[in-house]
Short mmCIF file of N, CA and C in Angstrom, two decimals:
data_model
loop_
_atom_site.label_atom_id
_atom_site.label_comp_id
_atom_site.label_asym_id
_atom_site.label_seq_id
_atom_site.Cartn_x
_atom_site.Cartn_y
_atom_site.Cartn_z
N MET A 1 0.58 -1.45 -0.07
CA MET A 1 0.47 0.27 0.17
C MET A 1 0.95 0.82 -0.22
N THR A 2 0.84 2.14 -0.81
CA THR A 2 1.19 3.76 -1.26
C THR A 2 0.47 5.35 -0.06
N ARG A 3 1.06 5.06 0.71
CA ARG A 3 0.32 6.31 0.81
C ARG A 3 0.61 7.85 0.88
N ALA A 4 0.09 8.22 1.06
CA ALA A 4 0.69 9.94 0.46
C ALA A 4 -0.97 11.05 1.90
N LEU A 5 0.23 11.98 1.78
CA LEU A 5 -0.62 13.46 2.76
C LEU A 5 -1.14 14.05 1.33
N ILE A 6 -2.43 15.03 2.29
CA ILE A 6 -2.84 16.03 1.63
C ILE A 6 -3.34 17.07 1.96
N ILE A 7 -2.70 18.23 1.84
CA ILE A 7 -2.14 18.78 2.97
C ILE A 7 -3.07 19.88 1.55
N VAL A 8 -4.58 20.29 2.51
CA VAL A 8 -4.83 20.96 1.80
C VAL A 8 -5.38 23.15 2.91
N ASP A 9 -5.06 23.55 1.91
CA ASP A 9 -5.48 24.97 1.94
C ASP A 9 -4.96 25.63 3.21
N VAL A 10 -3.46 25.53 3.39
CA VAL A 10 -3.05 26.12 4.61
C VAL A 10 -2.02 27.55 4.95
N GLN A 11 -3.33 28.44 4.11
CA GLN A 11 -2.11 29.35 2.86
C GLN A 11 -2.46 30.76 4.21
N ASN A 12 -1.88 31.94 4.06
CA ASN A 12 -2.44 33.24 5.83
C ASN A 12 -3.63 33.96 5.58
N ASP A 13 -4.65 33.86 4.72
CA ASP A 13 -5.65 33.69 4.74
C ASP A 13 -6.89 33.53 4.93
N PHE A 14 -6.74 32.06 5.28
CA PHE A 14 -7.57 31.32 6.14
C PHE A 14 -6.33 30.57 7.48
N CYS A 15 -5.65 31.61 7.50
CA CYS A 15 -5.42 32.21 9.88
C CYS A 15 -5.55 32.80 10.06
N GLU A 16 -4.85 33.15 11.39
CA GLU A 16 -5.87 33.69 12.12
C GLU A 16 -5.45 35.17 11.56
N GLY A 17 -5.33 35.92 11.37
CA GLY A 17 -4.78 37.98 10.70
C GLY A 17 -5.22 37.82 8.70
N GLY A 18 -5.79 36.69 8.58
CA GLY A 18 -6.15 37.30 7.12
C GLY A 18 -7.31 37.10 6.78
N SER A 19 -8.25 37.61 5.61
CA SER A 19 -8.77 38.09 5.33
C SER A 19 -9.81 36.71 5.13
N LEU A 20 -9.86 35.71 5.47
CA LEU A 20 -10.95 34.70 5.25
C LEU A 20 -10.84 33.85 6.52
N ALA A 21 -9.90 34.43 7.50
CA ALA A 21 -9.00 33.62 9.11
C ALA A 21 -10.51 32.17 9.14
N VAL A 22 -9.67 31.09 9.69
CA VAL A 22 -10.90 29.97 10.81
C VAL A 22 -9.88 30.22 11.56
N SER A 23 -10.74 30.14 13.11
CA SER A 23 -9.74 29.82 14.54
C SER A 23 -9.15 28.69 14.69
N GLY A 24 -8.02 28.97 14.74
CA GLY A 24 -7.59 27.18 14.31
C GLY A 24 -6.09 26.94 13.57
N GLY A 25 -6.77 27.97 12.76
CA GLY A 25 -5.78 28.04 11.67
C GLY A 25 -4.15 27.70 11.40
N ALA A 26 -3.90 28.99 12.39
CA ALA A 26 -2.28 28.21 12.98
C ALA A 26 -2.18 27.39 13.07
N ALA A 27 -3.05 26.99 14.61
CA ALA A 27 -2.44 25.52 15.30
C ALA A 27 -2.24 24.43 14.74
N VAL A 28 -3.00 24.46 12.85
CA VAL A 28 -3.61 23.51 12.18
C VAL A 28 -2.36 22.96 11.53
N ALA A 29 -1.27 24.10 10.90
CA ALA A 29 -0.47 24.66 10.19
C ALA A 29 0.72 23.79 11.10
N ALA A 30 1.15 23.92 12.75
CA ALA A 30 2.21 23.99 13.24
C ALA A 30 1.67 22.60 13.52
N GLY A 31 0.53 21.40 13.83
CA GLY A 31 0.50 20.91 13.92
C GLY A 31 0.70 19.79 13.33
N ILE A 32 0.44 19.86 11.90
CA ILE A 32 0.45 19.12 10.50
C ILE A 32 2.52 18.92 9.90
N SER A 33 2.82 20.73 10.89
CA SER A 33 4.67 20.66 11.06
C SER A 33 5.54 19.30 11.80
N LEU A 34 4.87 19.64 12.44
CA LEU A 34 5.13 18.20 13.78
C LEU A 34 4.45 17.38 13.36
N VAL A 35 4.13 16.55 13.34
CA VAL A 35 3.93 15.31 12.67
C VAL A 35 4.51 14.93 11.49
N LEU A 36 5.03 15.91 10.64
CA LEU A 36 6.24 14.92 9.65
C LEU A 36 7.31 15.47 10.18
N ASP A 37 7.60 16.02 10.80
CA ASP A 37 8.56 15.86 11.84
C ASP A 37 8.67 15.15 12.67
N ARG A 38 7.64 14.92 13.48
CA ARG A 38 7.93 13.12 14.30
C ARG A 38 7.55 12.07 13.94
N ALA A 39 6.82 11.60 12.89
CA ALA A 39 6.00 10.40 12.38
C ALA A 39 5.98 10.64 10.34
N GLY A 40 6.65 11.34 9.66
CA GLY A 40 6.73 11.67 8.30
C GLY A 40 6.71 10.56 7.24
N ASP A 41 7.19 9.02 8.18
CA ASP A 41 7.59 8.32 7.25
C ASP A 41 6.31 7.13 7.18
N ARG A 42 5.36 8.39 7.57
CA ARG A 42 3.96 6.72 7.57
C ARG A 42 3.26 7.20 5.68
N TRP A 43 3.67 8.33 5.29
CA TRP A 43 3.67 8.84 4.82
C TRP A 43 4.45 9.03 2.66
N ASP A 44 4.97 7.29 2.39
CA ASP A 44 5.53 7.44 0.98
C ASP A 44 5.29 9.06 0.46
N HIS A 45 4.11 9.78 -0.43
CA HIS A 45 4.58 11.14 -0.52
C HIS A 45 3.28 12.34 0.66
N VAL A 46 3.52 13.42 -0.19
CA VAL A 46 3.01 14.84 0.64
C VAL A 46 3.05 15.54 -0.66
N VAL A 47 1.15 16.06 -1.10
CA VAL A 47 1.49 17.13 -1.69
C VAL A 47 0.31 18.28 -0.60
N ALA A 48 0.35 19.30 -1.52
CA ALA A 48 -0.72 20.42 -1.19
C ALA A 48 -0.78 20.46 -2.09
N THR A 49 -2.58 21.63 -1.61
CA THR A 49 -3.23 22.23 -2.14
C THR A 49 -3.17 23.65 -1.65
N LYS A 50 -3.61 24.33 -2.26
CA LYS A 50 -3.89 26.03 -2.81
C LYS A 50 -4.64 25.90 -3.12
N ASP A 51 -5.92 27.52 -2.15
CA ASP A 51 -6.40 28.08 -3.07
C ASP A 51 -5.76 29.84 -4.50
N TYR A 52 -5.76 29.01 -5.27
CA TYR A 52 -5.31 30.78 -5.91
C TYR A 52 -5.43 31.41 -6.57
N HIS A 53 -6.90 32.03 -7.12
CA HIS A 53 -7.71 32.95 -7.28
C HIS A 53 -6.91 33.94 -8.15
N VAL A 54 -7.46 34.37 -9.06
CA VAL A 54 -7.23 35.52 -9.91
C VAL A 54 -7.66 36.26 -10.03
N ASP A 55 -9.06 35.90 -10.68
CA ASP A 55 -10.71 37.00 -11.18
C ASP A 55 -12.18 35.09 -10.45
N PRO A 56 -12.59 34.99 -10.00
CA PRO A 56 -13.02 33.38 -10.08
C PRO A 56 -14.41 34.12 -10.18
N GLY A 57 -15.11 35.30 -10.02
CA GLY A 57 -16.07 35.78 -10.69
C GLY A 57 -16.83 36.16 -8.80
N ALA A 58 -18.21 35.08 -8.89
CA ALA A 58 -18.86 35.62 -7.89
C ALA A 58 -18.65 35.27 -6.90
N HIS A 59 -17.08 33.98 -7.33
CA HIS A 59 -16.65 32.80 -6.29
C HIS A 59 -16.50 34.34 -4.62
N PHE A 60 -16.23 35.86 -5.15
CA PHE A 60 -15.98 37.10 -4.29
C PHE A 60 -17.24 38.31 -4.50
N SER A 61 -16.77 38.80 -3.36
CA SER A 61 -18.21 39.09 -2.83
C SER A 61 -18.01 40.67 -2.41
N ASP A 62 -18.52 41.70 -1.67
CA ASP A 62 -18.45 42.82 -1.28
C ASP A 62 -19.43 42.51 0.01
N HIS A 63 -20.47 41.92 -0.41
CA HIS A 63 -21.49 41.59 0.79
C HIS A 63 -21.95 39.58 0.79
N PRO A 64 -20.72 39.34 1.42
CA PRO A 64 -20.08 37.43 1.23
C PRO A 64 -21.89 36.51 1.89
N ASP A 65 -22.06 36.07 1.19
CA ASP A 65 -22.95 35.11 1.86
C ASP A 65 -22.43 33.91 2.80
N PHE A 66 -20.88 33.58 2.70
CA PHE A 66 -20.09 32.67 3.38
C PHE A 66 -20.98 30.91 3.44
N VAL A 67 -21.59 31.26 1.81
CA VAL A 67 -21.72 30.10 1.56
C VAL A 67 -21.81 28.88 0.18
N ASP A 68 -21.59 30.89 -0.81
CA ASP A 68 -21.18 30.24 -1.62
C ASP A 68 -19.89 31.43 -2.68
N SER A 69 -20.17 32.55 -1.66
CA SER A 69 -19.60 33.41 -1.64
C SER A 69 -18.86 34.39 -0.62
N TRP A 70 -17.71 35.04 -0.90
CA TRP A 70 -17.16 34.88 0.38
C TRP A 70 -16.53 36.06 0.40
N PRO A 71 -15.73 37.13 1.04
CA PRO A 71 -14.80 38.15 1.03
C PRO A 71 -13.61 37.18 0.19
N ALA A 72 -12.63 38.58 -0.85
CA ALA A 72 -11.45 38.13 -1.26
C ALA A 72 -11.19 37.65 -0.77
N HIS A 73 -10.15 35.87 -1.06
CA HIS A 73 -8.87 35.19 -0.38
C HIS A 73 -7.80 34.90 -1.81
N CYS A 74 -7.08 34.73 -1.37
CA CYS A 74 -5.79 33.71 -1.54
C CYS A 74 -6.11 34.24 -2.92
N VAL A 75 -5.85 36.31 -3.27
CA VAL A 75 -5.64 35.96 -4.32
C VAL A 75 -3.34 35.93 -4.99
N VAL A 76 -3.58 35.36 -6.69
CA VAL A 76 -2.21 35.18 -6.35
C VAL A 76 -1.97 36.70 -6.76
N GLY A 77 -0.33 36.05 -6.36
CA GLY A 77 0.67 37.30 -5.80
C GLY A 77 0.60 37.94 -4.35
N THR A 78 -0.59 37.80 -3.49
CA THR A 78 -0.36 38.38 -2.13
C THR A 78 -0.18 37.52 -1.21
N PRO A 79 0.01 38.18 -0.76
CA PRO A 79 1.02 37.25 0.86
C PRO A 79 -0.83 36.84 1.52
N GLY A 80 -1.30 36.24 1.30
CA GLY A 80 -2.23 35.83 1.45
C GLY A 80 -2.62 34.28 1.49
N SER A 81 -1.89 34.04 0.20
CA SER A 81 -2.49 33.21 -1.73
C SER A 81 -0.59 32.39 -0.11
N GLU A 82 0.07 32.49 0.11
CA GLU A 82 1.10 32.19 0.70
C GLU A 82 0.92 30.23 1.24
N PHE A 83 1.27 30.05 2.16
CA PHE A 83 1.34 28.62 3.02
C PHE A 83 1.99 29.31 4.20
N HIS A 84 0.85 29.56 5.12
CA HIS A 84 1.92 29.90 6.16
C HIS A 84 2.63 29.60 7.08
N PRO A 85 3.46 30.44 7.03
CA PRO A 85 4.57 30.05 8.21
C PRO A 85 5.19 28.74 9.38
N GLU A 86 4.08 28.58 9.29
CA GLU A 86 4.07 27.22 10.12
C GLU A 86 4.29 25.91 9.70
N LEU A 87 3.98 26.08 8.49
CA LEU A 87 3.79 24.18 7.49
C LEU A 87 4.85 24.51 7.38
N ALA A 88 5.49 23.26 7.87
CA ALA A 88 7.50 23.17 6.72
C ALA A 88 6.14 23.45 5.61
N THR A 89 7.46 23.06 4.75
CA THR A 89 6.94 21.95 3.38
C THR A 89 8.24 21.74 2.99
N SER A 90 9.43 21.61 3.59
CA SER A 90 10.70 20.41 2.54
C SER A 90 9.80 19.15 2.22
N ARG A 91 8.84 18.47 2.16
CA ARG A 91 7.89 17.45 2.22
C ARG A 91 7.57 18.02 1.03
N ILE A 92 7.13 18.43 0.57
CA ILE A 92 6.11 18.85 -0.94
C ILE A 92 6.31 18.55 -1.14
N GLU A 93 6.17 17.39 -2.27
CA GLU A 93 6.41 17.46 -4.11
C GLU A 93 6.01 18.09 -4.85
N ALA A 94 4.66 18.09 -4.96
CA ALA A 94 3.88 19.40 -5.33
C ALA A 94 2.31 19.82 -4.72
N VAL A 95 2.29 20.68 -5.96
CA VAL A 95 1.30 21.86 -4.58
C VAL A 95 0.57 22.04 -6.52
N PHE A 96 -1.33 21.55 -5.80
CA PHE A 96 -2.09 22.16 -6.47
C PHE A 96 -2.90 23.15 -6.73
N GLU A 97 -2.37 24.25 -7.46
CA GLU A 97 -3.69 25.14 -7.33
C GLU A 97 -4.62 24.84 -7.97
N LYS A 98 -5.28 25.30 -7.12
CA LYS A 98 -7.08 25.21 -7.82
C LYS A 98 -8.21 26.77 -7.38
N GLY A 99 -8.51 26.63 -8.68
CA GLY A 99 -9.76 28.11 -8.65
C GLY A 99 -9.49 29.06 -8.91
N ALA A 100 -8.39 29.74 -10.06
CA ALA A 100 -7.88 30.89 -10.82
C ALA A 100 -9.17 31.88 -10.98
N HIS A 101 -10.35 31.16 -11.83
CA HIS A 101 -11.17 31.88 -12.96
C HIS A 101 -12.88 31.04 -11.82
N ALA A 102 -12.57 30.58 -11.52
CA ALA A 102 -14.57 30.02 -10.61
C ALA A 102 -13.99 28.92 -9.59
N ALA A 103 -14.33 28.91 -8.19
CA ALA A 103 -14.50 29.14 -7.56
C ALA A 103 -13.91 27.43 -6.87
N ALA A 104 -13.82 27.08 -6.68
CA ALA A 104 -13.20 25.75 -6.91
C ALA A 104 -12.08 25.71 -4.92
N TYR A 105 -13.23 23.69 -4.36
CA TYR A 105 -13.69 23.76 -2.77
C TYR A 105 -11.80 22.17 -3.02
N SER A 106 -11.91 21.93 -5.11
CA SER A 106 -11.72 20.09 -3.81
C SER A 106 -10.69 20.36 -4.94
N GLY A 107 -8.98 20.18 -4.62
CA GLY A 107 -7.93 19.82 -4.45
C GLY A 107 -7.97 19.25 -5.70
N PHE A 108 -8.82 18.00 -6.22
CA PHE A 108 -8.52 17.68 -7.96
C PHE A 108 -9.33 18.76 -8.62
N GLU A 109 -9.30 19.22 -8.36
CA GLU A 109 -9.74 20.46 -9.64
C GLU A 109 -8.89 21.32 -10.12
N GLY A 110 -7.44 21.38 -8.89
CA GLY A 110 -6.48 21.70 -8.65
C GLY A 110 -5.70 21.07 -9.51
N LEU A 111 -4.16 22.28 -10.57
CA LEU A 111 -3.33 21.40 -11.51
C LEU A 111 -2.22 21.95 -10.99
N THR A 112 -1.37 20.88 -11.07
CA THR A 112 0.48 21.51 -10.83
C THR A 112 0.38 23.18 -12.16
N SER A 113 2.15 22.79 -11.47
CA SER A 113 1.84 24.46 -12.79
C SER A 113 2.99 23.20 -13.99
N THR A 114 2.95 22.68 -13.80
CA THR A 114 3.00 22.35 -15.15
C THR A 114 1.63 20.87 -15.93
N GLY A 115 1.03 22.01 -15.47
CA GLY A 115 -0.69 21.34 -15.45
C GLY A 115 -1.20 19.68 -14.89
N ASP A 116 -0.20 19.40 -14.17
CA ASP A 116 -0.77 17.37 -14.00
C ASP A 116 -1.55 17.83 -13.24
N ARG A 117 -3.09 16.43 -13.12
CA ARG A 117 -3.66 17.50 -11.81
C ARG A 117 -4.19 15.52 -10.70
N LEU A 118 -3.69 16.43 -9.60
CA LEU A 118 -4.08 15.29 -8.70
C LEU A 118 -4.69 13.82 -8.35
N ALA A 119 -5.52 13.52 -9.63
CA ALA A 119 -5.41 11.72 -9.18
C ALA A 119 -4.78 11.78 -10.22
N ASP A 120 -3.97 12.02 -11.04
CA ASP A 120 -3.42 11.31 -11.84
C ASP A 120 -2.02 11.26 -11.42
N TRP A 121 -0.87 12.46 -11.11
CA TRP A 121 -0.52 11.54 -9.93
C TRP A 121 -0.02 11.33 -9.42
N LEU A 122 -1.08 11.14 -8.27
CA LEU A 122 -1.43 10.08 -7.35
C LEU A 122 -0.96 8.49 -7.73
N ARG A 123 -2.36 8.93 -8.54
CA ARG A 123 -2.33 7.17 -9.45
C ARG A 123 -0.72 6.62 -10.10
N SER A 124 -0.28 7.47 -10.86
CA SER A 124 1.25 8.18 -11.07
C SER A 124 2.55 7.29 -10.55
N ARG A 125 2.16 7.42 -9.37
CA ARG A 125 3.32 6.66 -8.52
C ARG A 125 2.43 6.10 -7.15
N SER A 126 1.28 4.81 -8.11
CA SER A 126 0.67 4.01 -6.99
C SER A 126 0.32 4.00 -5.67
N VAL A 127 -0.62 5.46 -5.84
CA VAL A 127 -1.28 5.36 -4.65
C VAL A 127 -2.48 4.88 -4.11
N THR A 128 -2.63 4.50 -3.36
CA THR A 128 -3.99 3.39 -2.84
C THR A 128 -4.24 3.98 -1.70
N GLU A 129 -4.02 4.76 -0.74
CA GLU A 129 -4.66 4.98 0.32
C GLU A 129 -4.22 6.79 0.08
N VAL A 130 -5.01 8.06 0.95
CA VAL A 130 -5.15 9.13 0.86
C VAL A 130 -5.55 9.74 2.48
N GLU A 131 -4.45 10.42 3.05
CA GLU A 131 -5.88 10.89 4.23
C GLU A 131 -4.81 12.10 3.70
N VAL A 132 -6.06 13.12 4.84
CA VAL A 132 -6.50 15.08 4.05
C VAL A 132 -6.92 15.10 5.08
N VAL A 133 -5.64 16.76 5.45
CA VAL A 133 -5.12 17.63 6.57
C VAL A 133 -5.85 18.99 6.08
N GLY A 134 -5.55 20.46 6.85
CA GLY A 134 -6.35 21.59 6.47
C GLY A 134 -7.44 22.07 7.23
N ILE A 135 -7.12 23.13 6.33
CA ILE A 135 -8.74 24.25 6.31
C ILE A 135 -9.03 23.99 5.18
N ALA A 136 -10.71 24.24 5.12
CA ALA A 136 -11.55 24.19 6.57
C ALA A 136 -11.79 22.81 5.77
N THR A 137 -11.85 22.47 7.08
CA THR A 137 -12.60 20.83 7.77
C THR A 137 -14.07 20.64 6.37
N ASP A 138 -14.93 21.90 6.84
CA ASP A 138 -16.35 21.79 6.15
C ASP A 138 -16.22 22.66 5.10
N HIS A 139 -15.38 22.79 3.81
CA HIS A 139 -15.07 23.13 3.07
C HIS A 139 -14.53 22.52 1.72
N CYS A 140 -12.96 22.93 2.46
CA CYS A 140 -12.23 23.17 1.68
C CYS A 140 -11.71 21.26 1.94
N VAL A 141 -11.45 20.93 3.17
CA VAL A 141 -11.31 19.66 3.41
C VAL A 141 -12.02 18.36 3.42
N ARG A 142 -13.94 19.08 2.97
CA ARG A 142 -14.54 18.28 2.93
C ARG A 142 -14.38 17.72 1.14
N ALA A 143 -14.38 18.15 0.39
CA ALA A 143 -14.29 18.29 -0.75
C ALA A 143 -13.12 17.35 -1.88
N THR A 144 -12.65 17.74 -0.70
CA THR A 144 -11.36 17.22 -1.48
C THR A 144 -11.12 16.09 -1.02
N ALA A 145 -11.74 15.39 -0.06
CA ALA A 145 -12.34 14.57 1.14
C ALA A 145 -12.64 13.65 0.35
N LEU A 146 -13.84 13.88 -0.30
CA LEU A 146 -15.10 13.38 -0.66
C LEU A 146 -14.25 13.22 -2.33
N ASP A 147 -13.75 13.57 -3.05
CA ASP A 147 -13.87 13.55 -4.31
C ASP A 147 -12.23 12.43 -4.65
N ALA A 148 -11.57 12.67 -3.17
CA ALA A 148 -10.68 11.28 -3.24
C ALA A 148 -11.16 9.54 -3.13
N SER A 149 -12.66 10.01 -1.93
CA SER A 149 -13.10 8.62 -2.24
C SER A 149 -13.42 8.25 -3.13
N ALA A 150 -14.69 9.37 -4.04
CA ALA A 150 -15.06 8.97 -5.55
C ALA A 150 -13.91 8.46 -5.99
N ALA A 151 -12.65 8.60 -6.92
CA ALA A 151 -11.54 8.79 -7.72
C ALA A 151 -11.38 6.95 -6.81
N GLY A 152 -11.61 6.41 -6.16
CA GLY A 152 -10.59 5.38 -5.75
C GLY A 152 -10.56 4.91 -4.64
N PHE A 153 -9.86 6.84 -4.09
CA PHE A 153 -9.10 6.74 -2.94
C PHE A 153 -9.26 6.36 -2.15
N ALA A 154 -8.12 4.80 -0.47
CA ALA A 154 -9.22 5.35 0.70
C ALA A 154 -8.34 6.16 1.08
N THR A 155 -10.47 7.00 1.81
CA THR A 155 -9.58 8.33 1.97
C THR A 155 -9.86 7.89 3.89
N THR A 156 -8.75 9.03 4.93
CA THR A 156 -8.79 9.25 5.86
C THR A 156 -9.17 10.64 6.08
N VAL A 157 -9.61 11.41 6.63
CA VAL A 157 -9.67 12.68 6.86
C VAL A 157 -9.27 12.57 8.56
N LEU A 158 -7.78 13.11 8.67
CA LEU A 158 -6.69 13.37 10.15
C LEU A 158 -7.63 14.49 10.58
N LEU A 159 -9.24 14.50 11.36
CA LEU A 159 -9.77 15.71 12.20
C LEU A 159 -8.59 17.07 13.01
N GLU A 160 -7.99 15.80 13.90
CA GLU A 160 -7.05 16.55 14.88
C GLU A 160 -6.26 17.56 13.90
N LEU A 161 -6.30 17.68 12.55
CA LEU A 161 -5.18 18.46 11.70
C LEU A 161 -5.96 19.03 10.94
N THR A 162 -6.90 20.10 10.91
CA THR A 162 -7.56 19.93 10.66
C THR A 162 -8.97 21.65 11.79
N ALA A 163 -9.09 22.37 10.71
CA ALA A 163 -10.49 23.03 11.41
C ALA A 163 -10.79 24.06 10.83
N GLY A 164 -12.41 24.10 11.66
CA GLY A 164 -13.60 23.79 11.17
C GLY A 164 -14.06 25.72 11.30
N VAL A 165 -14.81 25.81 9.45
CA VAL A 165 -15.59 27.34 10.10
C VAL A 165 -17.18 27.42 10.89
N ALA A 166 -17.20 26.71 11.17
CA ALA A 166 -19.03 26.67 11.58
C ALA A 166 -19.08 25.49 12.35
N PRO A 167 -20.12 25.30 13.95
CA PRO A 167 -20.25 23.66 13.72
C PRO A 167 -21.16 23.10 13.79
N SER A 168 -21.85 23.76 12.54
CA SER A 168 -22.56 22.83 11.23
C SER A 168 -22.53 22.26 10.64
N THR A 169 -22.07 23.57 9.98
CA THR A 169 -21.20 23.37 8.74
C THR A 169 -20.08 21.25 8.95
N THR A 170 -19.78 21.85 10.32
CA THR A 170 -18.33 21.00 9.79
C THR A 170 -19.39 19.69 10.70
N SER A 171 -19.76 19.74 11.10
CA SER A 171 -21.58 18.22 11.86
C SER A 171 -21.65 18.43 10.07
N SER A 172 -22.33 19.26 8.88
CA SER A 172 -22.61 18.12 8.63
C SER A 172 -21.73 17.98 7.37
N ALA A 173 -20.31 18.34 7.21
CA ALA A 173 -19.09 17.90 6.89
C ALA A 173 -18.94 16.17 7.56
N LEU A 174 -18.51 16.29 8.32
CA LEU A 174 -18.59 14.77 9.04
C LEU A 174 -19.78 13.68 8.78
N ASP A 175 -20.66 14.03 9.02
CA ASP A 175 -22.04 13.46 8.34
C ASP A 175 -21.91 13.08 6.24
N ALA A 176 -21.11 14.04 6.09
CA ALA A 176 -20.80 13.56 4.61
C ALA A 176 -19.61 12.49 4.47
N PHE A 177 -18.53 12.65 5.32
CA PHE A 177 -17.99 12.02 5.39
C PHE A 177 -18.03 10.07 5.63
N ALA A 178 -18.99 10.44 6.47
CA ALA A 178 -19.97 8.87 7.06
C ALA A 178 -20.32 8.14 5.84
N ALA A 179 -21.39 8.69 5.28
CA ALA A 179 -22.75 9.13 3.65
C ALA A 179 -21.55 7.58 3.20
N ALA A 180 -19.81 8.68 2.70
CA ALA A 180 -19.22 8.10 1.13
C ALA A 180 -17.99 6.96 2.13
N GLY A 181 -18.24 7.37 3.16
CA GLY A 181 -17.14 5.68 3.37
C GLY A 181 -15.45 6.00 3.98
N VAL A 182 -16.03 7.65 4.17
CA VAL A 182 -14.47 8.00 4.56
C VAL A 182 -14.69 8.15 5.93
N ALA A 183 -12.90 7.67 6.05
CA ALA A 183 -12.80 7.24 8.11
C ALA A 183 -12.30 8.73 8.27
N THR A 184 -12.07 8.54 9.65
CA THR A 184 -11.60 9.71 9.84
C THR A 184 -11.35 9.55 11.22
N THR A 185 -10.07 10.06 11.86
CA THR A 185 -10.14 9.50 13.02
C THR A 185 -9.91 11.16 13.94
N GLY A 186 -9.84 11.30 15.77
CA GLY A 186 -9.81 12.72 16.24
C GLY A 186 -11.41 13.63 16.46
N THR A 187 -10.65 15.09 16.36
CA THR A 187 -11.21 16.03 16.40
C THR A 187 -11.59 17.02 15.27
N PRO A 188 -11.59 17.52 14.80
CA PRO A 188 -11.56 19.40 14.38
C PRO A 188 -11.93 20.18 15.26
N VAL A 189 -10.89 20.91 14.94
CA VAL A 189 -11.01 22.18 15.84
C VAL A 189 -12.66 23.10 15.07
N VAL A 190 -13.18 23.90 16.09
CA VAL A 190 -14.37 24.52 15.03
C VAL A 190 -15.11 25.77 16.72
N ASP A 191 -14.46 27.00 16.28
CA ASP A 191 -15.23 28.13 16.71
C ASP A 191 -16.48 27.95 17.32
N VAL A 192 -16.53 27.30 18.46
CA VAL A 192 -18.18 27.77 19.67
C VAL A 192 -18.76 28.75 19.57
N THR A 193 -17.91 29.72 19.32
CA THR A 193 -18.07 31.04 19.96
C THR A 193 -19.12 31.28 18.97
#
C-alpha cells in the first residue's frame, strides 16, 4: 500500500489575521509540521493544495453570504495566497493550485504548474490510500476528501489536523464523510463562540 498526505489550503488568508481566517488555522499549520517531523515516514508522498484566485467571479463578493460567496482571499501574488509560515514545506512534492477563474473547493480540481491533476499524479505513483488534513474541515477539506474517495482512494481525514469554519457545517461534513465511507480520526478544531 502506498500512502499520500494531502495538505489542503494551509494558507495565510485562512489563518488568523487573514482575510478569511478560520479559528485554529495557525495551530493546524504547526500541528501538521509537528506530525511531519515526528511521524513523516508514514507517508510515501506529501502534496498540498492552494486556493489560487485570479478572478473567480461570483466566488468573491463585497457582501458575501459565506455559503457560495466569500470575501476576496488567496489572490495570486498576494501574501495571503502563500503557505502559512508555521507549515513545514520541505516534504511537499507537488502543489495543486485551484480556482483561478472559478470557485474551486476540491484539491482534485487543481493543477500543478506543469498541468498535472491530483488524481493522475497520485495514480502515477501507485498511491492507493490518502490522508487529508488542512483548512477548512467543512469546505475544502470536505470536498477534497469526498473527491478522493470517489476517485477510488482509501481516504481518511485526520480531523485533529483540520480547522472548521462553523459547528453546523463541520457536523454536516462529518455526516458526508460517514455516508461516503471516508474514515476519520480525532476531532476538528471548531470555534463554537
